CSV table of C-alpha atoms in Angstrom, one decimal:
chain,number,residue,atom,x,y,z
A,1,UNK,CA,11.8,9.0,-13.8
A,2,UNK,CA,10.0,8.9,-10.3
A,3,UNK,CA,11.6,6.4,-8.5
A,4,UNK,CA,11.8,4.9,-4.8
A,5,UNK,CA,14.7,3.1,-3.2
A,6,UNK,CA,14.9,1.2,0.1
A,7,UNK,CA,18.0,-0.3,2.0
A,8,UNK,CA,18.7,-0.8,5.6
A,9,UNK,CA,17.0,-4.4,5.7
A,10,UNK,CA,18.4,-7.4,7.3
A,11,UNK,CA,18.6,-10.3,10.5
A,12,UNK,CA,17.7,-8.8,14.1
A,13,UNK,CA,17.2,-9.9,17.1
A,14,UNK,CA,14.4,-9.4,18.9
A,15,UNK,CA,14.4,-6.7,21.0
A,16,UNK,CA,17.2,-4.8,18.5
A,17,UNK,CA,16.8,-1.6,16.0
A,18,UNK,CA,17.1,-1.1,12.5
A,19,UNK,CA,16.7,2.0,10.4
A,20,UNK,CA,15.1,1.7,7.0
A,21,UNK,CA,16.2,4.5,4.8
A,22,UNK,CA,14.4,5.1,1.3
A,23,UNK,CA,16.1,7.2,-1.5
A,24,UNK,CA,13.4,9.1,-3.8
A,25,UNK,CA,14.2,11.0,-7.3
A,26,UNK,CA,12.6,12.5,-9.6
A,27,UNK,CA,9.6,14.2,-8.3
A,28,UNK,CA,9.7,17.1,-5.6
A,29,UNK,CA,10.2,15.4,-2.8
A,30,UNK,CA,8.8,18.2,-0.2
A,31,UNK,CA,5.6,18.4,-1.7
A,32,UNK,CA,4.3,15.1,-1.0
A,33,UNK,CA,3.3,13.0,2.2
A,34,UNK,CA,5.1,9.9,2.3
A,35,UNK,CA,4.0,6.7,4.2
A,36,UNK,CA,5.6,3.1,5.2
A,37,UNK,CA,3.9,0.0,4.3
A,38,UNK,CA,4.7,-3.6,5.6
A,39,UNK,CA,4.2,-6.8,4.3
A,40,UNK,CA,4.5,-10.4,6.6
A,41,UNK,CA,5.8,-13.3,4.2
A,42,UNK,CA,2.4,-14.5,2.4
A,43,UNK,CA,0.2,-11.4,4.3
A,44,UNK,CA,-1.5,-8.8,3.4
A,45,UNK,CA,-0.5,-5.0,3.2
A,46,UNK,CA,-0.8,-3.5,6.5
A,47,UNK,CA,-0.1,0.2,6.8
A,48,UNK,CA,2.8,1.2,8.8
A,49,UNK,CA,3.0,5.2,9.5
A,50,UNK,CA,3.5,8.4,7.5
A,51,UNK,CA,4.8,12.2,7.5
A,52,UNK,CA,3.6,15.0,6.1
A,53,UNK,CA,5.7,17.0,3.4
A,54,UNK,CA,7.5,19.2,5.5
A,55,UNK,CA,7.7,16.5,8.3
A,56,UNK,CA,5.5,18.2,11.4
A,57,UNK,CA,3.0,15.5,10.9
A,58,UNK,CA,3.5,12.0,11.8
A,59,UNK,CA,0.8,9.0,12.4
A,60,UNK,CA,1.5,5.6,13.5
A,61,UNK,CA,-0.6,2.2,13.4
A,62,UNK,CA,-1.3,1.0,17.1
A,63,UNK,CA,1.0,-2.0,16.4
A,64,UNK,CA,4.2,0.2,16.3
A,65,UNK,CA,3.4,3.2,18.4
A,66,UNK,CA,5.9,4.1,20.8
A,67,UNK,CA,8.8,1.7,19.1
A,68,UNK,CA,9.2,3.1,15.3
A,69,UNK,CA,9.6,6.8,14.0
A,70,UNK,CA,9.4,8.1,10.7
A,71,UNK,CA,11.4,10.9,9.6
A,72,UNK,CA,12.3,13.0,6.6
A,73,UNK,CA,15.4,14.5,5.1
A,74,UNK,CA,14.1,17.1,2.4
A,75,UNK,CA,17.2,18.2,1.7
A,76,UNK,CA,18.4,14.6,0.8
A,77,UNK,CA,15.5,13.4,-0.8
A,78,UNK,CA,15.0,10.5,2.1
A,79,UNK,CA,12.6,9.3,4.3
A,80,UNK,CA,13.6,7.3,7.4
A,81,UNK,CA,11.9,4.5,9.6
A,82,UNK,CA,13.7,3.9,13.0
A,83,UNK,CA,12.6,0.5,14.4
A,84,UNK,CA,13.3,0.4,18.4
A,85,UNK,CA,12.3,-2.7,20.8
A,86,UNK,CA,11.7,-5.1,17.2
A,87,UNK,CA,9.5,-8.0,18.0
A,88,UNK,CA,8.9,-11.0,15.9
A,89,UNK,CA,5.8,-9.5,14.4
A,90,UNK,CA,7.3,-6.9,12.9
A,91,UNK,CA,9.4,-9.5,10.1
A,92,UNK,CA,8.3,-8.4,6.6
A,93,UNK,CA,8.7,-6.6,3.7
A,94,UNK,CA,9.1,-2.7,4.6
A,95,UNK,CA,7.8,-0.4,1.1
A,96,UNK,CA,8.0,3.6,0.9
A,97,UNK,CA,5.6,4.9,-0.8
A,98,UNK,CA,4.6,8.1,-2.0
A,99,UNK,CA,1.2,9.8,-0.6
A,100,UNK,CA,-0.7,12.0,-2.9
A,101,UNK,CA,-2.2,13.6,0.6
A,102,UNK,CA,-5.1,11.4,1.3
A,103,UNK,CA,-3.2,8.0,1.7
A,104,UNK,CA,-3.5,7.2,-2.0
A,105,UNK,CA,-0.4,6.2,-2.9
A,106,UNK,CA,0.6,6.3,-6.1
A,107,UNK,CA,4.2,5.3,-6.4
A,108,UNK,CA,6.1,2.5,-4.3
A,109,UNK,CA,9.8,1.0,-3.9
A,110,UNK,CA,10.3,-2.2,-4.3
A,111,UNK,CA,10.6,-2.9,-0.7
A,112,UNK,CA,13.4,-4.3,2.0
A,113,UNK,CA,13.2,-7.0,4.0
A,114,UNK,CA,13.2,-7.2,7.9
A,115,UNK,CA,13.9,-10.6,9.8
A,116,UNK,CA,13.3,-10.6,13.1
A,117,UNK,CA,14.5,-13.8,14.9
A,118,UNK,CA,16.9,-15.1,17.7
B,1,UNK,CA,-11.2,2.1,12.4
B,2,UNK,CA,-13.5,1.0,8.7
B,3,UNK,CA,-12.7,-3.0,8.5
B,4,UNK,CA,-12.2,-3.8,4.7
B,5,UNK,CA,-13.6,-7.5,3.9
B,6,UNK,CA,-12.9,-8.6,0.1
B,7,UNK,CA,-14.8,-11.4,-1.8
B,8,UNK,CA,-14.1,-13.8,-3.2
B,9,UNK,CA,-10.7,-14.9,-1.5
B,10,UNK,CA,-9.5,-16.5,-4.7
B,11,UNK,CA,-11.3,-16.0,-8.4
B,12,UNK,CA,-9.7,-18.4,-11.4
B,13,UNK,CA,-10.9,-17.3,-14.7
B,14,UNK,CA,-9.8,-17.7,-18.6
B,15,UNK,CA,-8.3,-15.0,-20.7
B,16,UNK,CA,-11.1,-13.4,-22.1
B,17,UNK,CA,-13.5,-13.2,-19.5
B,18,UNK,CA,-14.7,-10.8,-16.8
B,19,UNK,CA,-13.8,-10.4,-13.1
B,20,UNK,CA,-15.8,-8.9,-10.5
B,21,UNK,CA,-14.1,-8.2,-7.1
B,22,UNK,CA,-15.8,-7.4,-4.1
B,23,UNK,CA,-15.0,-4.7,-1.3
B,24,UNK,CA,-17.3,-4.0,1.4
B,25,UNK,CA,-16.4,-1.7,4.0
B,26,UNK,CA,-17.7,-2.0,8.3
B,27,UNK,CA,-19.3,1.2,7.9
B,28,UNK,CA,-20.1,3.6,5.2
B,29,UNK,CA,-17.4,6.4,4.2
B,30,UNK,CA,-17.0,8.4,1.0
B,31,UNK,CA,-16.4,6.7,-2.5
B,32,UNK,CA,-13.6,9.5,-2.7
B,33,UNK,CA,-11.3,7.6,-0.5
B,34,UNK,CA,-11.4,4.3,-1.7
B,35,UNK,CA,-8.7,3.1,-4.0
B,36,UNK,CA,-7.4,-0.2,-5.9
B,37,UNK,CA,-4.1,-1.6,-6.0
B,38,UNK,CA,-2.8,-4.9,-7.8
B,39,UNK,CA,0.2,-6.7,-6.5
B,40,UNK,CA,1.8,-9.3,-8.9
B,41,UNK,CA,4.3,-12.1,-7.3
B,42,UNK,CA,7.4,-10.7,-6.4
B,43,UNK,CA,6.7,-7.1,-7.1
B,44,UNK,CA,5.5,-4.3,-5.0
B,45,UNK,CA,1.6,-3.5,-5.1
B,46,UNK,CA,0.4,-0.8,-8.2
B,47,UNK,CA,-2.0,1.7,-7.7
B,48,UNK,CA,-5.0,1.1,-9.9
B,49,UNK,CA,-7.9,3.2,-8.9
B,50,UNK,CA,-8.3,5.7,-6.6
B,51,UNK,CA,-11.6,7.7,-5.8
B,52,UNK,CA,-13.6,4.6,-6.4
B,53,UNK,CA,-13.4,5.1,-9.9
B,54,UNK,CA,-10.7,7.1,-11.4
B,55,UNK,CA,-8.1,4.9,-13.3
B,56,UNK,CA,-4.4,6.0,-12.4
B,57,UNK,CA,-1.9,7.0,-14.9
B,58,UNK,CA,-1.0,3.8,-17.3
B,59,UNK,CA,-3.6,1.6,-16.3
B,60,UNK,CA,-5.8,0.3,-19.0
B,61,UNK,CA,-9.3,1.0,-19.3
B,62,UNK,CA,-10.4,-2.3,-19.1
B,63,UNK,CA,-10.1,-1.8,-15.4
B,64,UNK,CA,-13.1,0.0,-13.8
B,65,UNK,CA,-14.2,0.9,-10.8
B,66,UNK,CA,-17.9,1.6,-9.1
B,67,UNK,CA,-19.7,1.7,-5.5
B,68,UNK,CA,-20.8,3.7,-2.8
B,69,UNK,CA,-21.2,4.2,0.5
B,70,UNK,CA,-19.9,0.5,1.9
B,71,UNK,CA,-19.6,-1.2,-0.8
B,72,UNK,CA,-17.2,-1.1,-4.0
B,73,UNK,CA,-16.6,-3.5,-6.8
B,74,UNK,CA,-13.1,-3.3,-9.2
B,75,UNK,CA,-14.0,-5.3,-12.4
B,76,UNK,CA,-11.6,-6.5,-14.9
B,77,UNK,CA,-13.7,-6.4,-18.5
B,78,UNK,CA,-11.2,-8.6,-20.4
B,79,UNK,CA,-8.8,-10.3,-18.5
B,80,UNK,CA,-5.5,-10.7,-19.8
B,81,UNK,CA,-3.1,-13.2,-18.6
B,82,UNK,CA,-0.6,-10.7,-17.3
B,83,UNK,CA,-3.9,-9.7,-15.1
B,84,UNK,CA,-3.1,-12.8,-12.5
B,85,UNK,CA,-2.5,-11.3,-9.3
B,86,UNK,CA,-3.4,-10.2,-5.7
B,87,UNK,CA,-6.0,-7.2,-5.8
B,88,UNK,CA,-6.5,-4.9,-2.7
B,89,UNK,CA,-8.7,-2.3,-2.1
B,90,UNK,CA,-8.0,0.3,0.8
B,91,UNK,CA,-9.5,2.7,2.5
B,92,UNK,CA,-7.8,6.3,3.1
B,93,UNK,CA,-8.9,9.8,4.2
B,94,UNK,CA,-9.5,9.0,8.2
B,95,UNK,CA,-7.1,9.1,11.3
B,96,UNK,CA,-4.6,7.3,12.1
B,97,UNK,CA,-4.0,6.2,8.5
B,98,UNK,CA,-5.1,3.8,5.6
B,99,UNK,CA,-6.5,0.1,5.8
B,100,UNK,CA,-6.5,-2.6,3.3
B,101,UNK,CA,-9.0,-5.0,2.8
B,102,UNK,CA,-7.0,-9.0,2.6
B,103,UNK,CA,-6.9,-8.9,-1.0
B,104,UNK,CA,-8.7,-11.1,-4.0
B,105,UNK,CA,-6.6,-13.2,-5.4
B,106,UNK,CA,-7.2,-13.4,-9.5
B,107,UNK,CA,-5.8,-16.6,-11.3
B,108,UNK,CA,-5.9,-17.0,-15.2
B,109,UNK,CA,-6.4,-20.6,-16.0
């Protein structure tokens, strides 16, 4: 059963980190892009970054550039968001989702949540 | 960057009847990188259609999709109550990465 899982969620303050982890099983996990989406409370999806299958391609949106990279573990399965310099704007509901290559993405976690407030 | 604008905002219908969902696109791009997703309450969003027409795996054919160039339509033939939801469409396929369009919301009276 293809399945997403992300953790690493929780209260920060602004200005802190947080690293989102996202466990994936039952599909090949090198073979396929995978990409962070974000959801603010009662927003819309907005598009976060992704990495390519064997992780020597990464893209950001403008909003994070510079403060949150993406990473890959193959050999674990896992994909990784570090989230540097957090800023009020970035509080939402953080998905993984897989990337069939083209940014359609086909399967998603359920998501974790990131608060960031003083 | 393709700005995605949806219409209408919210859509209230009875089981039964057919929805038409409206995605129109800042600029024209190819109908091969536009998909559908649907996100009940709660739950993280579904793909639905991707290449402007090609249902993903599982979804029911009463879900269709249709356009070109900027603009794209997802209709729902026969709505079915567990069809209440948020609908996105997105755009994929350019640099830096994908954008959504705000979303339709669909309520079933």
């Amino acid at each position: 059963q293809v399945k997403l899982v992300e953790s690493g969620g929780g209260l920060v303050r602004p200005g802190g980190s947080l690293r989102l982890s996202c466990a994936a099983s039952g599909f090949t996990f090198s073979d396929y892009y995978m990409d962070w989406i974000r959801q603010a409370p009662g927003k819309g999806l907005e598009w976060v970054s992704y990495v390519t299958g064997d992780g020597g391609t990464r893209n950001y949106a403008d909003s994070v550039k510079g403060r949150f990279t993406i990473s890959r573990d193959n050999a674990n399965n896992s994909l990784y968001l570090q989230m540097d310099s957090l800023r009020g704007e970035d509080t939402a509901v953080y998905y993984c989702a897989r990337d069939l290559g083209q940014g359609q993405l086909d399967i998603w976690g359920q998501g974790t949540m990131v608060t960031v407030s003083s | 960057e393709i700005v995605l604008t949806q219409s209408p905002a919210t859509l209230s219908l009875s089981p039964g009847e057919r929805a038409t969902l409206s995605c129109r696109a800042s600029q024209a791009f190819s109908s091969s990188y536009l998909a559908w997703y649907q996100q009940k309450p709660g739950q993280a969003p579904r793909l639905l259609i991707f290449g402007a027409s090609r249902r993903a795996s599982g979804i029911p054919d009463r879900f269709s999709g249709s356009g070109s160039g900027a603009d794209f339509t997802l209709t729902i033939s026969r709505l079915e109550p567990e069809d209440s939801a948020v609908y996105y469409c997105q755009q994929y396929g350019s640099s830096p990465g994908v954008t959504f369009g705000p979303g339709t919301r669909v309520d079933i009276k």
